[in-house]
Amino acid sequence: ARDFAPIMLVAVAPTMLVAHPSVPAATLPELLAYAKAQPRGIDFATAGAGTNNHIAMELLNHATGINAVPIHYKGGGASTLAMVGGEVKVGFALVQVLPHVKAGRLKAYVVTGRKRFAGAPDIPTAAEGGLPGFELEFWIGMLAPAHTPSAIVARLNRDIGEILRTPDMRTLLLAQGAEAAPGTPDEFAAYINGEAAKMKRLIELTGMRVD
């Protein structure tokens, strides 16, 4: 907030709650019931302590009363492979795991975005699955050093926006599990502030810590 001048929110990507096909649950309510029935809790794969999918898991614990136990891996690729192989059977992942879902190697329950993901419109949001207000997105934005002249920020915003609004760029981002989200510098500044406040609340609410 002090060191950068927002230019534009480039893209947003929801996380997705997925499981190995051997998990006996077809819907989010069934998965939560299954998790609650496990006397020692249920292991969740994460990309590491403090990552988006770790925060999503802790929020799920708080919102539902399940006992999800984080199993931290070194990155999203490693955690995804662990779920595909059945080493850890449940977790949150970026929607880049869609090829595994489409191939039947993982099954998806919900996405955590504010709306359904355009690249997988058949997968409901967490709110639609029975968890209203459960929203968590990974986002990418462009920033300049603080005190960059407003004329330069405005020109960069215009040029980047033109690129993001092209069909080719939107298609490319969808293939990477993200949706283009061009807007104004002021809108991006408000988004950053809102996300920072939300993350602060989530961390305080869940009591999560980085080991």
PDB file of C-alpha atoms in Angstrom:
ATOM      1  CA  ALA A   1       0.000   0.000   0.000  1.00  0.00           C
ATOM      2  CA  ARG A   2       2.905   2.411   0.691  1.00  0.00           C
ATOM      3  CA  ASP A   3       5.433   1.332  -1.895  1.00  0.00           C
ATOM      4  CA  PHE A   4       3.380   0.743  -5.044  1.00  0.00           C
ATOM      5  CA  ALA A   5       0.958   2.565  -7.327  1.00  0.00           C
ATOM      6  CA  PRO A   6      -1.807   0.213  -8.566  1.00  0.00           C
ATOM      7  CA  ILE A   7      -2.149   0.052 -12.352  1.00  0.00           C
ATOM      8  CA  MET A   8      -4.604  -2.736 -13.060  1.00  0.00           C
ATOM      9  CA  LEU A   9      -6.000  -5.978 -11.741  1.00  0.00           C
ATOM     10  CA  VAL A  10      -4.971  -8.398 -14.501  1.00  0.00           C
ATOM     11  CA  ALA A  11      -6.685 -11.659 -13.615  1.00  0.00           C
ATOM     12  CA  VAL A  12      -8.357 -13.621 -10.845  1.00  0.00           C
ATOM     13  CA  ALA A  13      -8.383 -17.370 -10.293  1.00  0.00           C
ATOM     14  CA  PRO A  14     -10.503 -19.239  -7.758  1.00  0.00           C
ATOM     15  CA  THR A  15      -9.284 -22.255  -5.881  1.00  0.00           C
ATOM     16  CA  MET A  16     -11.150 -25.525  -6.280  1.00  0.00           C
ATOM     17  CA  LEU A  17     -11.993 -28.145  -3.669  1.00  0.00           C
ATOM     18  CA  VAL A  18     -11.022 -31.510  -5.137  1.00  0.00           C
ATOM     19  CA  ALA A  19     -10.587 -35.090  -4.004  1.00  0.00           C
ATOM     20  CA  HIS A  20      -9.210 -38.409  -5.173  1.00  0.00           C
ATOM     21  CA  PRO A  21     -11.926 -40.538  -6.833  1.00  0.00           C
ATOM     22  CA  SER A  22     -11.750 -43.044  -3.976  1.00  0.00           C
ATOM     23  CA  VAL A  23     -13.283 -40.538  -1.534  1.00  0.00           C
ATOM     24  CA  PRO A  24     -16.898 -41.696  -1.041  1.00  0.00           C
ATOM     25  CA  ALA A  25     -18.580 -38.320  -1.487  1.00  0.00           C
ATOM     26  CA  ALA A  26     -20.217 -36.883  -4.591  1.00  0.00           C
ATOM     27  CA  THR A  27     -21.218 -33.451  -3.230  1.00  0.00           C
ATOM     28  CA  LEU A  28     -19.848 -30.886  -0.806  1.00  0.00           C
ATOM     29  CA  PRO A  29     -22.360 -31.804   1.957  1.00  0.00           C
ATOM     30  CA  GLU A  30     -21.406 -35.477   1.541  1.00  0.00           C
ATOM     31  CA  LEU A  31     -17.709 -34.591   1.714  1.00  0.00           C
ATOM     32  CA  LEU A  32     -18.235 -32.592   4.913  1.00  0.00           C
ATOM     33  CA  ALA A  33     -20.210 -35.466   6.442  1.00  0.00           C
ATOM     34  CA  TYR A  34     -17.434 -37.874   5.461  1.00  0.00           C
ATOM     35  CA  ALA A  35     -14.790 -35.587   6.993  1.00  0.00           C
ATOM     36  CA  LYS A  36     -16.729 -35.237  10.251  1.00  0.00           C
ATOM     37  CA  ALA A  37     -17.002 -39.017  10.496  1.00  0.00           C
ATOM     38  CA  GLN A  38     -13.226 -39.473  10.525  1.00  0.00           C
ATOM     39  CA  PRO A  39     -12.161 -39.861  14.175  1.00  0.00           C
ATOM     40  CA  ARG A  40      -8.702 -38.379  13.565  1.00  0.00           C
ATOM     41  CA  GLY A  41      -9.796 -35.770  11.062  1.00  0.00           C
ATOM     42  CA  ILE A  42      -9.079 -35.702   7.354  1.00  0.00           C
ATOM     43  CA  ASP A  43      -5.744 -34.827   5.746  1.00  0.00           C
ATOM     44  CA  PHE A  44      -5.705 -31.913   3.278  1.00  0.00           C
ATOM     45  CA  ALA A  45      -2.871 -31.353   0.806  1.00  0.00           C
ATOM     46  CA  THR A  46      -1.561 -27.775   0.601  1.00  0.00           C
ATOM     47  CA  ALA A  47       1.081 -26.022  -1.464  1.00  0.00           C
ATOM     48  CA  GLY A  48       2.775 -24.901   1.740  1.00  0.00           C
ATOM     49  CA  ALA A  49       2.068 -23.078   4.989  1.00  0.00           C
ATOM     50  CA  GLY A  50       0.372 -19.724   4.429  1.00  0.00           C
ATOM     51  CA  THR A  51      -0.575 -20.382   0.808  1.00  0.00           C
ATOM     52  CA  ASN A  52      -4.054 -19.702  -0.559  1.00  0.00           C
ATOM     53  CA  ASN A  53      -5.122 -23.320  -0.360  1.00  0.00           C
ATOM     54  CA  HIS A  54      -3.880 -23.579   3.223  1.00  0.00           C
ATOM     55  CA  ILE A  55      -5.907 -20.494   4.136  1.00  0.00           C
ATOM     56  CA  ALA A  56      -8.929 -21.975   2.328  1.00  0.00           C
ATOM     57  CA  MET A  57      -8.577 -25.187   4.325  1.00  0.00           C
ATOM     58  CA  GLU A  58      -8.397 -23.339   7.635  1.00  0.00           C
ATOM     59  CA  LEU A  59     -11.420 -21.276   6.659  1.00  0.00           C
ATOM     60  CA  LEU A  60     -13.292 -24.487   5.834  1.00  0.00           C
ATOM     61  CA  ASN A  61     -12.425 -25.823   9.287  1.00  0.00           C
ATOM     62  CA  HIS A  62     -13.822 -22.706  10.897  1.00  0.00           C
ATOM     63  CA  ALA A  63     -16.947 -22.527   8.727  1.00  0.00           C
ATOM     64  CA  THR A  64     -17.980 -26.189   8.995  1.00  0.00           C
ATOM     65  CA  GLY A  65     -16.457 -27.641  12.160  1.00  0.00           C
ATOM     66  CA  ILE A  66     -14.562 -30.386  10.357  1.00  0.00           C
ATOM     67  CA  ASN A  67     -11.029 -31.294  11.388  1.00  0.00           C
ATOM     68  CA  ALA A  68      -8.975 -30.781   8.237  1.00  0.00           C
ATOM     69  CA  VAL A  69      -5.295 -31.455   8.942  1.00  0.00           C
ATOM     70  CA  PRO A  70      -2.805 -29.682   6.637  1.00  0.00           C
ATOM     71  CA  ILE A  71      -0.158 -31.749   4.893  1.00  0.00           C
ATOM     72  CA  HIS A  72       2.225 -29.189   3.435  1.00  0.00           C
ATOM     73  CA  TYR A  73       4.016 -29.830   0.159  1.00  0.00           C
ATOM     74  CA  LYS A  74       6.611 -27.742  -1.647  1.00  0.00           C
ATOM     75  CA  GLY A  75       4.330 -26.089  -4.171  1.00  0.00           C
ATOM     76  CA  GLY A  76       1.058 -26.643  -5.947  1.00  0.00           C
ATOM     77  CA  GLY A  77       2.458 -29.180  -8.392  1.00  0.00           C
ATOM     78  CA  ALA A  78       3.613 -31.472  -5.597  1.00  0.00           C
ATOM     79  CA  SER A  79       0.335 -31.199  -3.692  1.00  0.00           C
ATOM     80  CA  THR A  80      -1.676 -31.928  -6.834  1.00  0.00           C
ATOM     81  CA  LEU A  81       0.409 -35.017  -7.617  1.00  0.00           C
ATOM     82  CA  ALA A  82      -0.114 -36.210  -4.042  1.00  0.00           C
ATOM     83  CA  MET A  83      -3.890 -36.006  -4.495  1.00  0.00           C
ATOM     84  CA  VAL A  84      -3.834 -37.596  -7.935  1.00  0.00           C
ATOM     85  CA  GLY A  85      -1.787 -40.465  -6.503  1.00  0.00           C
ATOM     86  CA  GLY A  86      -4.064 -40.838  -3.474  1.00  0.00           C
ATOM     87  CA  GLU A  87      -1.266 -40.036  -1.011  1.00  0.00           C
ATOM     88  CA  VAL A  88      -3.446 -37.260   0.438  1.00  0.00           C
ATOM     89  CA  LYS A  89      -6.958 -37.521  -0.894  1.00  0.00           C
ATOM     90  CA  VAL A  90      -8.469 -34.047  -0.445  1.00  0.00           C
ATOM     91  CA  GLY A  91      -7.374 -30.460  -0.854  1.00  0.00           C
ATOM     92  CA  PHE A  92      -7.820 -27.073  -2.451  1.00  0.00           C
ATOM     93  CA  ALA A  93      -5.977 -26.324  -5.671  1.00  0.00           C
ATOM     94  CA  LEU A  94      -5.959 -23.708  -8.384  1.00  0.00           C
ATOM     95  CA  VAL A  95      -8.250 -24.515 -11.269  1.00  0.00           C
ATOM     96  CA  GLN A  96      -5.213 -25.524 -13.286  1.00  0.00           C
ATOM     97  CA  VAL A  97      -6.060 -29.010 -11.970  1.00  0.00           C
ATOM     98  CA  LEU A  98      -9.020 -29.093 -14.382  1.00  0.00           C
ATOM     99  CA  PRO A  99      -7.261 -31.515 -16.781  1.00  0.00           C
ATOM    100  CA  HIS A 100      -7.072 -34.023 -13.910  1.00  0.00           C
ATOM    101  CA  VAL A 101     -10.756 -33.446 -13.146  1.00  0.00           C
ATOM    102  CA  LYS A 102     -11.758 -33.905 -16.790  1.00  0.00           C
ATOM    103  CA  ALA A 103      -9.658 -37.077 -16.993  1.00  0.00           C
ATOM    104  CA  GLY A 104     -11.311 -38.520 -13.877  1.00  0.00           C
ATOM    105  CA  ARG A 105      -8.120 -38.496 -11.814  1.00  0.00           C
ATOM    106  CA  LEU A 106      -9.691 -35.997  -9.395  1.00  0.00           C
ATOM    107  CA  LYS A 107     -13.252 -34.949  -8.709  1.00  0.00           C
ATOM    108  CA  ALA A 108     -14.258 -31.358  -8.076  1.00  0.00           C
ATOM    109  CA  TYR A 109     -16.836 -30.164  -5.572  1.00  0.00           C
ATOM    110  CA  VAL A 110     -16.851 -26.362  -5.686  1.00  0.00           C
ATOM    111  CA  VAL A 111     -14.845 -23.337  -6.754  1.00  0.00           C
ATOM    112  CA  THR A 112     -14.180 -20.563  -4.247  1.00  0.00           C
ATOM    113  CA  GLY A 113     -14.721 -17.585  -6.549  1.00  0.00           C
ATOM    114  CA  ARG A 114     -17.460 -15.008  -6.334  1.00  0.00           C
ATOM    115  CA  LYS A 115     -19.008 -16.585  -9.418  1.00  0.00           C
ATOM    116  CA  ARG A 116     -18.619 -19.785 -11.386  1.00  0.00           C
ATOM    117  CA  PHE A 117     -15.370 -20.100 -13.309  1.00  0.00           C
ATOM    118  CA  ALA A 118     -15.910 -19.536 -17.031  1.00  0.00           C
ATOM    119  CA  GLY A 119     -13.554 -22.403 -17.874  1.00  0.00           C
ATOM    120  CA  ALA A 120     -15.646 -24.891 -15.877  1.00  0.00           C
ATOM    121  CA  PRO A 121     -19.181 -23.479 -15.658  1.00  0.00           C
ATOM    122  CA  ASP A 122     -20.655 -26.795 -14.477  1.00  0.00           C
ATOM    123  CA  ILE A 123     -18.797 -26.660 -11.130  1.00  0.00           C
ATOM    124  CA  PRO A 124     -20.792 -24.704  -8.507  1.00  0.00           C
ATOM    125  CA  THR A 125     -19.430 -22.000  -6.251  1.00  0.00           C
ATOM    126  CA  ALA A 126     -18.967 -22.718  -2.568  1.00  0.00           C
ATOM    127  CA  ALA A 127     -21.987 -20.503  -1.869  1.00  0.00           C
ATOM    128  CA  GLU A 128     -24.090 -22.607  -4.227  1.00  0.00           C
ATOM    129  CA  GLY A 129     -22.743 -25.742  -2.545  1.00  0.00           C
ATOM    130  CA  GLY A 130     -24.032 -24.630   0.857  1.00  0.00           C
ATOM    131  CA  LEU A 131     -21.283 -22.311   2.186  1.00  0.00           C
ATOM    132  CA  PRO A 132     -22.482 -18.726   1.673  1.00  0.00           C
ATOM    133  CA  GLY A 133     -19.754 -16.124   1.902  1.00  0.00           C
ATOM    134  CA  PHE A 134     -16.945 -18.653   1.355  1.00  0.00           C
ATOM    135  CA  GLU A 135     -14.851 -16.769  -1.211  1.00  0.00           C
ATOM    136  CA  LEU A 136     -11.141 -16.924  -1.869  1.00  0.00           C
ATOM    137  CA  GLU A 137      -9.373 -15.917  -5.071  1.00  0.00           C
ATOM    138  CA  PHE A 138      -5.787 -15.868  -6.250  1.00  0.00           C
ATOM    139  CA  TRP A 139      -5.137 -12.634  -8.111  1.00  0.00           C
ATOM    140  CA  ILE A 140      -2.520 -11.119 -10.362  1.00  0.00           C
ATOM    141  CA  GLY A 141      -2.041  -7.396 -10.872  1.00  0.00           C
ATOM    142  CA  MET A 142       0.292  -4.814 -12.331  1.00  0.00           C
ATOM    143  CA  LEU A 143       1.836  -2.129 -10.130  1.00  0.00           C
ATOM    144  CA  ALA A 144       4.406   0.659 -10.480  1.00  0.00           C
ATOM    145  CA  PRO A 145       6.619   2.271  -7.855  1.00  0.00           C
ATOM    146  CA  ALA A 146       4.844   4.677  -5.540  1.00  0.00           C
ATOM    147  CA  HIS A 147       4.656   8.274  -6.803  1.00  0.00           C
ATOM    148  CA  THR A 148       4.772   7.211 -10.456  1.00  0.00           C
ATOM    149  CA  PRO A 149       3.222  10.115 -12.413  1.00  0.00           C
ATOM    150  CA  SER A 150      -0.507   9.618 -12.913  1.00  0.00           C
ATOM    151  CA  ALA A 151      -0.177  10.110 -16.678  1.00  0.00           C
ATOM    152  CA  ILE A 152       2.153   7.097 -16.886  1.00  0.00           C
ATOM    153  CA  VAL A 153      -0.164   4.987 -14.701  1.00  0.00           C
ATOM    154  CA  ALA A 154      -3.101   5.977 -16.935  1.00  0.00           C
ATOM    155  CA  ARG A 155      -1.217   5.057 -20.127  1.00  0.00           C
ATOM    156  CA  LEU A 156      -0.118   1.690 -18.743  1.00  0.00           C
ATOM    157  CA  ASN A 157      -3.677   0.998 -17.591  1.00  0.00           C
ATOM    158  CA  ARG A 158      -5.016   1.790 -21.056  1.00  0.00           C
ATOM    159  CA  ASP A 159      -2.450  -0.329 -22.906  1.00  0.00           C
ATOM    160  CA  ILE A 160      -2.680  -3.331 -20.572  1.00  0.00           C
ATOM    161  CA  GLY A 161      -6.475  -3.130 -20.658  1.00  0.00           C
ATOM    162  CA  GLU A 162      -6.482  -3.248 -24.446  1.00  0.00           C
ATOM    163  CA  ILE A 163      -4.422  -6.440 -24.341  1.00  0.00           C
ATOM    164  CA  LEU A 164      -6.557  -8.083 -21.661  1.00  0.00           C
ATOM    165  CA  ARG A 165      -9.772  -7.391 -23.569  1.00  0.00           C
ATOM    166  CA  THR A 166      -8.616  -9.255 -26.673  1.00  0.00           C
ATOM    167  CA  PRO A 167     -10.213 -12.682 -27.246  1.00  0.00           C
ATOM    168  CA  ASP A 168      -6.781 -14.304 -27.566  1.00  0.00           C
ATOM    169  CA  MET A 169      -5.619 -13.096 -24.147  1.00  0.00           C
ATOM    170  CA  ARG A 170      -8.888 -14.077 -22.474  1.00  0.00           C
ATOM    171  CA  THR A 171      -8.590 -17.548 -23.997  1.00  0.00           C
ATOM    172  CA  LEU A 172      -4.960 -17.845 -22.916  1.00  0.00           C
ATOM    173  CA  LEU A 173      -5.792 -16.867 -19.333  1.00  0.00           C
ATOM    174  CA  LEU A 174      -8.710 -19.315 -19.186  1.00  0.00           C
ATOM    175  CA  ALA A 175      -6.340 -22.088 -20.262  1.00  0.00           C
ATOM    176  CA  GLN A 176      -4.145 -21.136 -17.293  1.00  0.00           C
ATOM    177  CA  GLY A 177      -7.104 -21.271 -14.894  1.00  0.00           C
ATOM    178  CA  ALA A 178      -7.708 -17.525 -14.627  1.00  0.00           C
ATOM    179  CA  GLU A 179     -10.123 -14.895 -15.909  1.00  0.00           C
ATOM    180  CA  ALA A 180      -9.154 -11.459 -17.193  1.00  0.00           C
ATOM    181  CA  ALA A 181     -10.298  -8.692 -14.847  1.00  0.00           C
ATOM    182  CA  PRO A 182      -9.339  -5.312 -16.339  1.00  0.00           C
ATOM    183  CA  GLY A 183     -10.463  -2.145 -14.566  1.00  0.00           C
ATOM    184  CA  THR A 184      -9.258   1.233 -13.364  1.00  0.00           C
ATOM    185  CA  PRO A 185      -6.316   1.964 -11.045  1.00  0.00           C
ATOM    186  CA  ASP A 186      -8.749   3.152  -8.354  1.00  0.00           C
ATOM    187  CA  GLU A 187     -10.741  -0.075  -8.630  1.00  0.00           C
ATOM    188  CA  PHE A 188      -7.545  -2.096  -8.268  1.00  0.00           C
ATOM    189  CA  ALA A 189      -6.479  -0.067  -5.223  1.00  0.00           C
ATOM    190  CA  ALA A 190      -9.856  -0.751  -3.600  1.00  0.00           C
ATOM    191  CA  TYR A 191      -9.548  -4.446  -4.477  1.00  0.00           C
ATOM    192  CA  ILE A 192      -6.077  -4.685  -2.882  1.00  0.00           C
ATOM    193  CA  ASN A 193      -7.275  -2.976   0.285  1.00  0.00           C
ATOM    194  CA  GLY A 194     -10.316  -5.229   0.459  1.00  0.00           C
ATOM    195  CA  GLU A 195      -8.274  -8.393  -0.042  1.00  0.00           C
ATOM    196  CA  ALA A 196      -5.702  -7.335   2.572  1.00  0.00           C
ATOM    197  CA  ALA A 197      -8.435  -6.660   5.119  1.00  0.00           C
ATOM    198  CA  LYS A 198     -10.148  -9.962   4.299  1.00  0.00           C
ATOM    199  CA  MET A 199      -6.931 -11.959   4.667  1.00  0.00           C
ATOM    200  CA  LYS A 200      -6.168 -10.256   7.980  1.00  0.00           C
ATOM    201  CA  ARG A 201      -9.624 -11.234   9.259  1.00  0.00           C
ATOM    202  CA  LEU A 202      -9.248 -14.818   8.022  1.00  0.00           C
ATOM    203  CA  ILE A 203      -5.852 -15.238   9.676  1.00  0.00           C
ATOM    204  CA  GLU A 204      -7.159 -13.818  12.958  1.00  0.00           C
ATOM    205  CA  LEU A 205     -10.328 -15.911  12.701  1.00  0.00           C
ATOM    206  CA  THR A 206      -8.572 -19.204  12.068  1.00  0.00           C
ATOM    207  CA  GLY A 207      -5.497 -18.563  14.227  1.00  0.00           C
ATOM    208  CA  MET A 208      -3.316 -20.005  11.477  1.00  0.00           C
ATOM    209  CA  ARG A 209       0.439 -19.487  11.658  1.00  0.00           C
ATOM    210  CA  VAL A 210       3.353 -20.008   9.307  1.00  0.00           C
ATOM    211  CA  ASP A 211       5.676 -22.570  10.884  1.00  0.00           C
TER     212      ASP A 211
END
